PDB file of C-alpha atoms in Angstrom:
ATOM      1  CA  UNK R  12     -51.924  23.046-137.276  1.00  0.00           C
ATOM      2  CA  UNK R  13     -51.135  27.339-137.545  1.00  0.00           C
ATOM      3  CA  UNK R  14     -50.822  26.751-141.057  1.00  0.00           C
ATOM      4  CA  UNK R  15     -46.778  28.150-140.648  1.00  0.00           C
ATOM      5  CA  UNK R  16     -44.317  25.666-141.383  1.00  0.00           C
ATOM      6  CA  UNK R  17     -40.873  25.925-139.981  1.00  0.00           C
ATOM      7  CA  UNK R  18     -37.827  23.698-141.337  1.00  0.00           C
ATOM      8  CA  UNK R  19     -36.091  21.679-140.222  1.00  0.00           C
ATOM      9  CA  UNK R  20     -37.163  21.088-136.616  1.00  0.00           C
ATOM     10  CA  UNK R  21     -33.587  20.125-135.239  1.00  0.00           C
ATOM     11  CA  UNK R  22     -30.402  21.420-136.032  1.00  0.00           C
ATOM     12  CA  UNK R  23     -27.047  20.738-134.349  1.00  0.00           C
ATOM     13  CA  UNK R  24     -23.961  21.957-135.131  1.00  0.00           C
ATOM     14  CA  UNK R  25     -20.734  23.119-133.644  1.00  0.00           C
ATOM     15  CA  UNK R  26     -19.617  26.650-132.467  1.00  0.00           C
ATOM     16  CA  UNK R  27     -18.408  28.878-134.949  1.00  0.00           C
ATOM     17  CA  UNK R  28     -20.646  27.445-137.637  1.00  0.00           C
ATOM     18  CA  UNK R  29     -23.485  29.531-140.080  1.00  0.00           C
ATOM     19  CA  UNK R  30     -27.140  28.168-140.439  1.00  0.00           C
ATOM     20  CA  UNK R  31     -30.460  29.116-141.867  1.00  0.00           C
ATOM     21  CA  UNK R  32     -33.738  28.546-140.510  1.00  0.00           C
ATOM     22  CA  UNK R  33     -36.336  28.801-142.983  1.00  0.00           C
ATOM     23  CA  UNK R  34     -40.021  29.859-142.412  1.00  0.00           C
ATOM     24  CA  UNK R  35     -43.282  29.824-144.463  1.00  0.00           C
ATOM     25  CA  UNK R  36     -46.032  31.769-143.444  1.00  0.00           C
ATOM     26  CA  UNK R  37     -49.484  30.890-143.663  1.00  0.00           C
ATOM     27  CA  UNK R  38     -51.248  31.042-147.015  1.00  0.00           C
ATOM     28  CA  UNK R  39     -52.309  35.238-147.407  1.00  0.00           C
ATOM     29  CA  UNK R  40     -49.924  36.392-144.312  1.00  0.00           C
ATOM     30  CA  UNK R  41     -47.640  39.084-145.112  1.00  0.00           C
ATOM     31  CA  UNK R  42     -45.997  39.683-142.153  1.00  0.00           C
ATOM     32  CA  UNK R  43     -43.555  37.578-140.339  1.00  0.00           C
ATOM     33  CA  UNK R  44     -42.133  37.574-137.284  1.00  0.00           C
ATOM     34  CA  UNK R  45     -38.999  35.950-135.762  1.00  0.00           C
ATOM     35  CA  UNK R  46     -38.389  35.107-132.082  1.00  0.00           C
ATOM     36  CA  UNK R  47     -35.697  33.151-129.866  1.00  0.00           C
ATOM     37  CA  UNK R  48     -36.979  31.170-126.930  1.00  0.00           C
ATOM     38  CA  UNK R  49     -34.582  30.271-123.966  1.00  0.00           C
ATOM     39  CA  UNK R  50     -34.960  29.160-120.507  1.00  0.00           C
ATOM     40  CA  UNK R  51     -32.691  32.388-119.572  1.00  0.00           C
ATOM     41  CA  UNK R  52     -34.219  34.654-121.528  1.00  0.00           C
ATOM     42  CA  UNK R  53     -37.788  33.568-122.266  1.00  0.00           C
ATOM     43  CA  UNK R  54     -39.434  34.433-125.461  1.00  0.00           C
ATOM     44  CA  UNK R  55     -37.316  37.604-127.074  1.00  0.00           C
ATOM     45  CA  UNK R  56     -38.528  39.341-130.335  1.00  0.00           C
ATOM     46  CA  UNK R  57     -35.401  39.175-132.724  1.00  0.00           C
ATOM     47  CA  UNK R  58     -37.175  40.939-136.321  1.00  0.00           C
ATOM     48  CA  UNK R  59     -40.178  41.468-138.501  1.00  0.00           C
ATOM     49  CA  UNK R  60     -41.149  41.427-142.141  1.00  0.00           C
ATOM     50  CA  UNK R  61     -44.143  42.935-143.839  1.00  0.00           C
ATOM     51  CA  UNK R  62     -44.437  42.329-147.264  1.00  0.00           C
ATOM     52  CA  UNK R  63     -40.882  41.926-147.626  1.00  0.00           C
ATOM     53  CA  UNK R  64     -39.660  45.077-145.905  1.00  0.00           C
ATOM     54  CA  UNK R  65     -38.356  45.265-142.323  1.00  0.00           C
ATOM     55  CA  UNK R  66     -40.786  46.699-139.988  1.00  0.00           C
ATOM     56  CA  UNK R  67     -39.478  46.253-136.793  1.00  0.00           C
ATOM     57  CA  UNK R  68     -36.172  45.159-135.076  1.00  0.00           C
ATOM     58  CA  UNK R  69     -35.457  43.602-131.483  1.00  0.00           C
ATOM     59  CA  UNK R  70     -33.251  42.142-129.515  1.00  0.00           C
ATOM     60  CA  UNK R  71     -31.222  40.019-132.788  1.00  0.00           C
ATOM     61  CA  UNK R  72     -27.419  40.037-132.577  1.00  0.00           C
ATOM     62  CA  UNK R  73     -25.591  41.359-135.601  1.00  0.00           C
ATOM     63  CA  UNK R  74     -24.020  38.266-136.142  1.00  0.00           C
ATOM     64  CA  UNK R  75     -27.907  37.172-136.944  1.00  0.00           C
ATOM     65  CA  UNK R  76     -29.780  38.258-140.263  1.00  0.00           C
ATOM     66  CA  UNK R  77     -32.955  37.615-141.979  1.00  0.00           C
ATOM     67  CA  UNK R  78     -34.949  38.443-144.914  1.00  0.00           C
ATOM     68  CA  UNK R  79     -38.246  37.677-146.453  1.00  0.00           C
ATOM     69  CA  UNK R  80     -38.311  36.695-150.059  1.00  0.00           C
ATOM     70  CA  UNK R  81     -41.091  37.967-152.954  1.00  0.00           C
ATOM     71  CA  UNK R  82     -43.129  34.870-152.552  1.00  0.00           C
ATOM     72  CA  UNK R  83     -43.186  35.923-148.482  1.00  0.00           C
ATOM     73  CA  UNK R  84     -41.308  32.959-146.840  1.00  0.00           C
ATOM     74  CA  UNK R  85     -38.747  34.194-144.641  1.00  0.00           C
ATOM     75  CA  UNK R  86     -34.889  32.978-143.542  1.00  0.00           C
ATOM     76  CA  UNK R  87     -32.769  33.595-140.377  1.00  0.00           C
ATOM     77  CA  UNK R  88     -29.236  33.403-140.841  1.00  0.00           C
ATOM     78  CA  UNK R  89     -27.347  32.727-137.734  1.00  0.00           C
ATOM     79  CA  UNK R  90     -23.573  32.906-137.859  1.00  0.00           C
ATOM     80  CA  UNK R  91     -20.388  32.426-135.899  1.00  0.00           C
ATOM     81  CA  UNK R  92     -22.441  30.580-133.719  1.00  0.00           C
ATOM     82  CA  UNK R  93     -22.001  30.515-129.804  1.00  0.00           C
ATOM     83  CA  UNK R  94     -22.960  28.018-127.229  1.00  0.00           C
ATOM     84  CA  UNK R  95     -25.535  30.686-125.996  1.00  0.00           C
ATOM     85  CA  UNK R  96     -27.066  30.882-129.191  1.00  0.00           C
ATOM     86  CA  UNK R  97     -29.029  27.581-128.549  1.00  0.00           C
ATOM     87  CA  UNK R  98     -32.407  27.593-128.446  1.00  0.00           C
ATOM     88  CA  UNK R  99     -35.869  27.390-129.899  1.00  0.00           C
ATOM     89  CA  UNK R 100     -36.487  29.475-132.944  1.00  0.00           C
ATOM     90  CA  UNK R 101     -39.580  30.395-133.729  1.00  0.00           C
ATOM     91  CA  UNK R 102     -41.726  31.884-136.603  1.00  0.00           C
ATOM     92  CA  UNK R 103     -45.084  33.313-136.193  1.00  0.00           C
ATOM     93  CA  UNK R 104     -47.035  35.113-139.353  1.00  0.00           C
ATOM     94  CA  UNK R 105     -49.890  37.642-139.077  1.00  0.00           C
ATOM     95  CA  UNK R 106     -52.001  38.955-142.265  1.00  0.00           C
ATOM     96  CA  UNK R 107     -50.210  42.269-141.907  1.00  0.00           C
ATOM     97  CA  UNK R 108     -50.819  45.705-141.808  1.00  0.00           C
ATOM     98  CA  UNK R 109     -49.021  48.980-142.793  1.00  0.00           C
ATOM     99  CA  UNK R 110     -49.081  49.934-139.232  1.00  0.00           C
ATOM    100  CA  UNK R 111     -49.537  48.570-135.520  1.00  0.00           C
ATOM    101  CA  UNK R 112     -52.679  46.577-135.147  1.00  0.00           C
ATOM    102  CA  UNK R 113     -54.470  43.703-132.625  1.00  0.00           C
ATOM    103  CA  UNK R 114     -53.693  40.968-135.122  1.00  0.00           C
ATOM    104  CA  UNK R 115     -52.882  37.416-133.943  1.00  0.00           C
ATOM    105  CA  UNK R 116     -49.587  35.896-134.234  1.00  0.00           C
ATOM    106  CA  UNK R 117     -49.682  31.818-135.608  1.00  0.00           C
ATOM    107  CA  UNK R 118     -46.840  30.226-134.642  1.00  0.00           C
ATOM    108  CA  UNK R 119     -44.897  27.537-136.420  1.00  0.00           C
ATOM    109  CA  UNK R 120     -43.837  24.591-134.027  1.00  0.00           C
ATOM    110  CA  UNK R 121     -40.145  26.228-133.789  1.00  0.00           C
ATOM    111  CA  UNK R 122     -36.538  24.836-134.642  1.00  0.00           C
ATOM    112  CA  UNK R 123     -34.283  23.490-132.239  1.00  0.00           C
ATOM    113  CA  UNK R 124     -31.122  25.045-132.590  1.00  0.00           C
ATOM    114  CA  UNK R 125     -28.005  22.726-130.844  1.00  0.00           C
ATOM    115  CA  UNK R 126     -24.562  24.392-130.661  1.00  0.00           C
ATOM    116  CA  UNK R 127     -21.953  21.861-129.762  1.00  0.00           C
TER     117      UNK R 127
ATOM    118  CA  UNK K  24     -40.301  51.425-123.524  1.00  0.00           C
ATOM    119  CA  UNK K  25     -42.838  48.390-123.535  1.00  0.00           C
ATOM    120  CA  UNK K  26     -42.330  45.604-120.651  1.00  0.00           C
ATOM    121  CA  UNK K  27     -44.383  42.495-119.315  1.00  0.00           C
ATOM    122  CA  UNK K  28     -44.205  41.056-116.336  1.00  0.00           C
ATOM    123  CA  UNK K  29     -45.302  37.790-115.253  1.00  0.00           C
ATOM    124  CA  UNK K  30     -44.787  37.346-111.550  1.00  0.00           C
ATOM    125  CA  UNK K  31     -45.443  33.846-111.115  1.00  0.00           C
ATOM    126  CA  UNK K  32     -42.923  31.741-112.860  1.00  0.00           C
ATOM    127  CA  UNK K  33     -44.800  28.404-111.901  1.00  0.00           C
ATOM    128  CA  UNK K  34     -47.916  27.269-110.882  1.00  0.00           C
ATOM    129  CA  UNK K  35     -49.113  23.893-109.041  1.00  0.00           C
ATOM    130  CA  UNK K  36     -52.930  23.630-108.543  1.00  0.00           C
ATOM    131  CA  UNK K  37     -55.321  20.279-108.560  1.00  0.00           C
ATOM    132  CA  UNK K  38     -58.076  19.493-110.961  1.00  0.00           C
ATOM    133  CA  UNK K  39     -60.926  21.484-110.851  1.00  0.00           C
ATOM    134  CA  UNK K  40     -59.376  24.448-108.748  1.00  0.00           C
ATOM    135  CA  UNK K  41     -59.662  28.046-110.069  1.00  0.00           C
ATOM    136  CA  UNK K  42     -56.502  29.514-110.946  1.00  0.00           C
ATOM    137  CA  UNK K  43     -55.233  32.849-112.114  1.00  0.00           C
ATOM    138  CA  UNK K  44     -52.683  34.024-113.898  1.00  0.00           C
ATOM    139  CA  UNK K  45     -51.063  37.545-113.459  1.00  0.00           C
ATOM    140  CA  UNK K  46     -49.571  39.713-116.053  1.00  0.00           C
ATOM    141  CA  UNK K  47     -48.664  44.079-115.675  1.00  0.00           C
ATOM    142  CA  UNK K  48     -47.890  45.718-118.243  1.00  0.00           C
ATOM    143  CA  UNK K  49     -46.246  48.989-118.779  1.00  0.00           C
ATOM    144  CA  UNK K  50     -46.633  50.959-122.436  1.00  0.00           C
ATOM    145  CA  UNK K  51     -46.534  54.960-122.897  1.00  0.00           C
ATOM    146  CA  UNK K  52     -48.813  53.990-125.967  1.00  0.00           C
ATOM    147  CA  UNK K  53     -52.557  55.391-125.205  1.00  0.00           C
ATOM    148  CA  UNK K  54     -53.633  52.904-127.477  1.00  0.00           C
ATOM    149  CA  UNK K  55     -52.300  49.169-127.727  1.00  0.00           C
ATOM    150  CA  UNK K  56     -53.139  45.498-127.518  1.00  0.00           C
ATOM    151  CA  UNK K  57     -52.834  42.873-125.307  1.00  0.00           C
ATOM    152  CA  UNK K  58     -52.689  39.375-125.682  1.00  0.00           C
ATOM    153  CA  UNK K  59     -52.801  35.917-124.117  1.00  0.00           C
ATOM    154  CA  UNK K  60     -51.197  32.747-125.327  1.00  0.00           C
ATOM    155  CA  UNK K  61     -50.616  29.113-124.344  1.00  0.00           C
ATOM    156  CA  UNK K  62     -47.853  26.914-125.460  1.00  0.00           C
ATOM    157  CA  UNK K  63     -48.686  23.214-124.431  1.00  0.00           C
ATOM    158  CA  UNK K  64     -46.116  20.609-124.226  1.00  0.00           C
ATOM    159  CA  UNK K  65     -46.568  20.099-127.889  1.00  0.00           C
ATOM    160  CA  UNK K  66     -44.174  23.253-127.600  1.00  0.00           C
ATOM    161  CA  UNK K  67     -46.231  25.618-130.542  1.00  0.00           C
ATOM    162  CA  UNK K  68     -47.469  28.621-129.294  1.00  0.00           C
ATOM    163  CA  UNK K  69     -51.302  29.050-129.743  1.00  0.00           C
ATOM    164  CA  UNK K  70     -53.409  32.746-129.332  1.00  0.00           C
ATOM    165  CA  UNK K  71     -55.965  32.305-126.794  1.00  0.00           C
ATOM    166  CA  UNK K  72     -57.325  36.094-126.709  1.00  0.00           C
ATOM    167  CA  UNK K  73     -56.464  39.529-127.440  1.00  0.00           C
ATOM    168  CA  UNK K  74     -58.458  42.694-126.073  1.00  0.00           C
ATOM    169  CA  UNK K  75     -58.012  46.789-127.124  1.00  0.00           C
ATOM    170  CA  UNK K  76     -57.104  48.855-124.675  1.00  0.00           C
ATOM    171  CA  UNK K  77     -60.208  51.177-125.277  1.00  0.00           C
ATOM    172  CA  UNK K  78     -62.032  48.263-124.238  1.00  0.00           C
ATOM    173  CA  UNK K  79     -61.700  47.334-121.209  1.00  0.00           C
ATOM    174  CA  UNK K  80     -64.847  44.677-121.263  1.00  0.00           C
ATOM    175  CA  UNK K  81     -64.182  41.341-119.559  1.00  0.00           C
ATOM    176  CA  UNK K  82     -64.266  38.548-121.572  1.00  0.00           C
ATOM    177  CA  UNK K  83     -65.685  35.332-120.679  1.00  0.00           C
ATOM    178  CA  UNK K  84     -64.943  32.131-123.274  1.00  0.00           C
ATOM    179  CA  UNK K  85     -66.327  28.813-121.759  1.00  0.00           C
ATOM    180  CA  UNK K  86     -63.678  28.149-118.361  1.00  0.00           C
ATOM    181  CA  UNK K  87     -61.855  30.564-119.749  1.00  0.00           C
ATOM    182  CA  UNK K  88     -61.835  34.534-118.785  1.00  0.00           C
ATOM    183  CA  UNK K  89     -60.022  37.907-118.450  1.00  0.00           C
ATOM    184  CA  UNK K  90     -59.860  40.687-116.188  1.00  0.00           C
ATOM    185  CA  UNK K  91     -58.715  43.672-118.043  1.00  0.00           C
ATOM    186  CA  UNK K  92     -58.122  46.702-115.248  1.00  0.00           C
ATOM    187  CA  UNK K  93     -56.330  50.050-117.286  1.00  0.00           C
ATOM    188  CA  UNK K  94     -56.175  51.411-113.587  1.00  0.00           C
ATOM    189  CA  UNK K  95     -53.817  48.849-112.492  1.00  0.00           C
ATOM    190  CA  UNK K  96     -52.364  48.142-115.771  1.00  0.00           C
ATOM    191  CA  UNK K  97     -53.189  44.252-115.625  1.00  0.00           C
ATOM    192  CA  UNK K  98     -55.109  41.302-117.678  1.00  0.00           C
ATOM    193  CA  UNK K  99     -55.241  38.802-115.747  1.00  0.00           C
ATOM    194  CA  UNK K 100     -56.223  35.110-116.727  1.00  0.00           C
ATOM    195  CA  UNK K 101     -58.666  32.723-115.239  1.00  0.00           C
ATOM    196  CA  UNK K 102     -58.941  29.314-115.704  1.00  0.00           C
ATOM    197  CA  UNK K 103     -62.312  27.563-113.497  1.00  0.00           C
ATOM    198  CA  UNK K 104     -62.606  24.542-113.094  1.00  0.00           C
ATOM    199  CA  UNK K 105     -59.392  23.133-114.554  1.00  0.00           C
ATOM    200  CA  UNK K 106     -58.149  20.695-116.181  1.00  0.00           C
ATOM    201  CA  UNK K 107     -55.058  18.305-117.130  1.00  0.00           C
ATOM    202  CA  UNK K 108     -55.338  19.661-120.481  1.00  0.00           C
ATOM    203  CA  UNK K 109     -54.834  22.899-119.223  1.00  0.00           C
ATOM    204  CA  UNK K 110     -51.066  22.380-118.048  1.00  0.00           C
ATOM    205  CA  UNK K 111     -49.049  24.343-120.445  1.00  0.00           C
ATOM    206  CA  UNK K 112     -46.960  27.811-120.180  1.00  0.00           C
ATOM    207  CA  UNK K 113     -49.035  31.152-120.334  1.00  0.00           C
ATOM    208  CA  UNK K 114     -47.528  33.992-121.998  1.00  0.00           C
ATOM    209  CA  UNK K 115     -49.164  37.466-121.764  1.00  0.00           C
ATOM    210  CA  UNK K 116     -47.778  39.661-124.946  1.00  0.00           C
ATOM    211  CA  UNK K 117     -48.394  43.460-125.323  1.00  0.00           C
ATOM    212  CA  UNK K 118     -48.116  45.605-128.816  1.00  0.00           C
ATOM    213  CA  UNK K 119     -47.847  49.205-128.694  1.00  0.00           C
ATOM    214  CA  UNK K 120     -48.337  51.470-131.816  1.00  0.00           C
ATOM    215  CA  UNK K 121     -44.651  53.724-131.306  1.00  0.00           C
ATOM    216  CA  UNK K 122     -42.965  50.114-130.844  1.00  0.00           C
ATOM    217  CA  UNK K 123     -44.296  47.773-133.620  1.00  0.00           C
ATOM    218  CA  UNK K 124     -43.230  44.331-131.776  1.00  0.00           C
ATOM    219  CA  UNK K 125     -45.066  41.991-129.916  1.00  0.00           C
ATOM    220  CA  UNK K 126     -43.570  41.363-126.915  1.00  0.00           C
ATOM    221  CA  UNK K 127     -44.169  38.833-124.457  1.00  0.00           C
ATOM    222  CA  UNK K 128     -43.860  38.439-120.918  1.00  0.00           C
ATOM    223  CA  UNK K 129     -41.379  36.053-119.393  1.00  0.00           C
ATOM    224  CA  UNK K 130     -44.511  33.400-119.112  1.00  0.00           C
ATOM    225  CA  UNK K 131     -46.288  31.349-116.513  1.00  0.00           C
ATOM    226  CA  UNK K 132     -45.655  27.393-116.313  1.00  0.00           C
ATOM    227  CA  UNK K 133     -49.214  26.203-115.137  1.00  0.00           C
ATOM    228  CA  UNK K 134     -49.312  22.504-113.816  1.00  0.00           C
ATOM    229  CA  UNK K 135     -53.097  21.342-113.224  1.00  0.00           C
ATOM    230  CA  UNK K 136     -52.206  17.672-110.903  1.00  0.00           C
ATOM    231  CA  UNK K 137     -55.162  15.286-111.614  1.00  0.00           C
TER     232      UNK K 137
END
């Protein structure tokens, strides 16, 4: 167990729809980060949070947003959602740093995203 | 720009070969970090290793171990000996210090056939 918990595990839902993926980092991390894991695409950074604050931004669509909260658990809104928008969302949460560093990421065990 | 490339998309081998995984990098950083993970069936990603780029020492952890070459820009991954428990998929990641993000390579699918 990473220690970062990622709800819920399975979400379907039809095209044109808005969800949130919720994350909790492990106990002490301050950084989070978000990725999106496809069989197309493979394993593509989307955003990441230190301490609240963006730090650094990927590949994430505008029609996706996130946002880490003051107690540090973090939320990826995904709207007007498109076929190609399944996939498996993952969290992973670091201690955190003010800059670059050789930290290791713990990953949650990912939501399932379904669009119908 | 920061890339990693995985060449081999899948791997077959039979318990108890050695196999190794591939993984080039490219970075303009001088300095940055590399990093190895394994994501098991289970489907959660776990960190295996992570090395400095000013140090380029091998790294040997039981069957496990790492060639890190700056000259060729590559870590590669060994696995001796291995095992059932060892099929999984392999990502190499790399982090830079202009680019904050950890970003991972398109990942190996290893399949060890007892």
């Amino acid at each position: 167990d990473s220690g970062v918990t990622q709800t819920p595990k399975h979400l379907i839902t039809a095209t044109g729809q808005r969800v949130t993926l919720r994350c909790s980092p492990r106990s002490g991390d301050l950084s989070v980060y978000w990725y999106q894991q496809s069989l197309d695409q493979g394993l593509q950074f989307l955003i990441q949070y230190y301490n609240g604050e963006e730090r650094a931004k990927g590949n994430i669509l505008e029609r996706f947003s996130a946002q880490q909260f003051p107690d540090l658990h973090s939320e990826l809104n995904l709207s007007s959602l498109e076929l190609g928008d399944s996939a498996l969302y993952f969290c992973a949460s670091s201690v955190g740093a003010p800059g670059p560093t050789n930290e290791k990421l713990f990953f949650g065990s990912g939501t399932q995203l379904s669009v119908l | 720009a920061q890339k990693v490339t995985q060449a081999q998309t899948e791997i077959s081998v039979v318990e108890k070969e050695d196999v190794t995984l591939d993984c080039v990098y490219e970075t303009r950083d001088t300095t940055y970090y590399l990093f190895w993970y394994k994501q098991p069936p289970s489907g959660e990603l776990v960190f295996l290793i992570r090395r400095n780029s000013f140090d380029e020492q091998n790294e040997i952890s039981g069957r496990y171990s790492w060639n890190f070459q700056k000259s060729t820009s590559s870590f590669n991954f060994t696995i001796t000996a291995s095992q059932v428990v060892d099929s999984a998929v392999y990502f190499c990641a790399l982090r830079g210090t202009s680019y904050d993000k950890v970003i991972f390579g398109p990942g190996t699918s290893l399949s060890v056939i007892p």
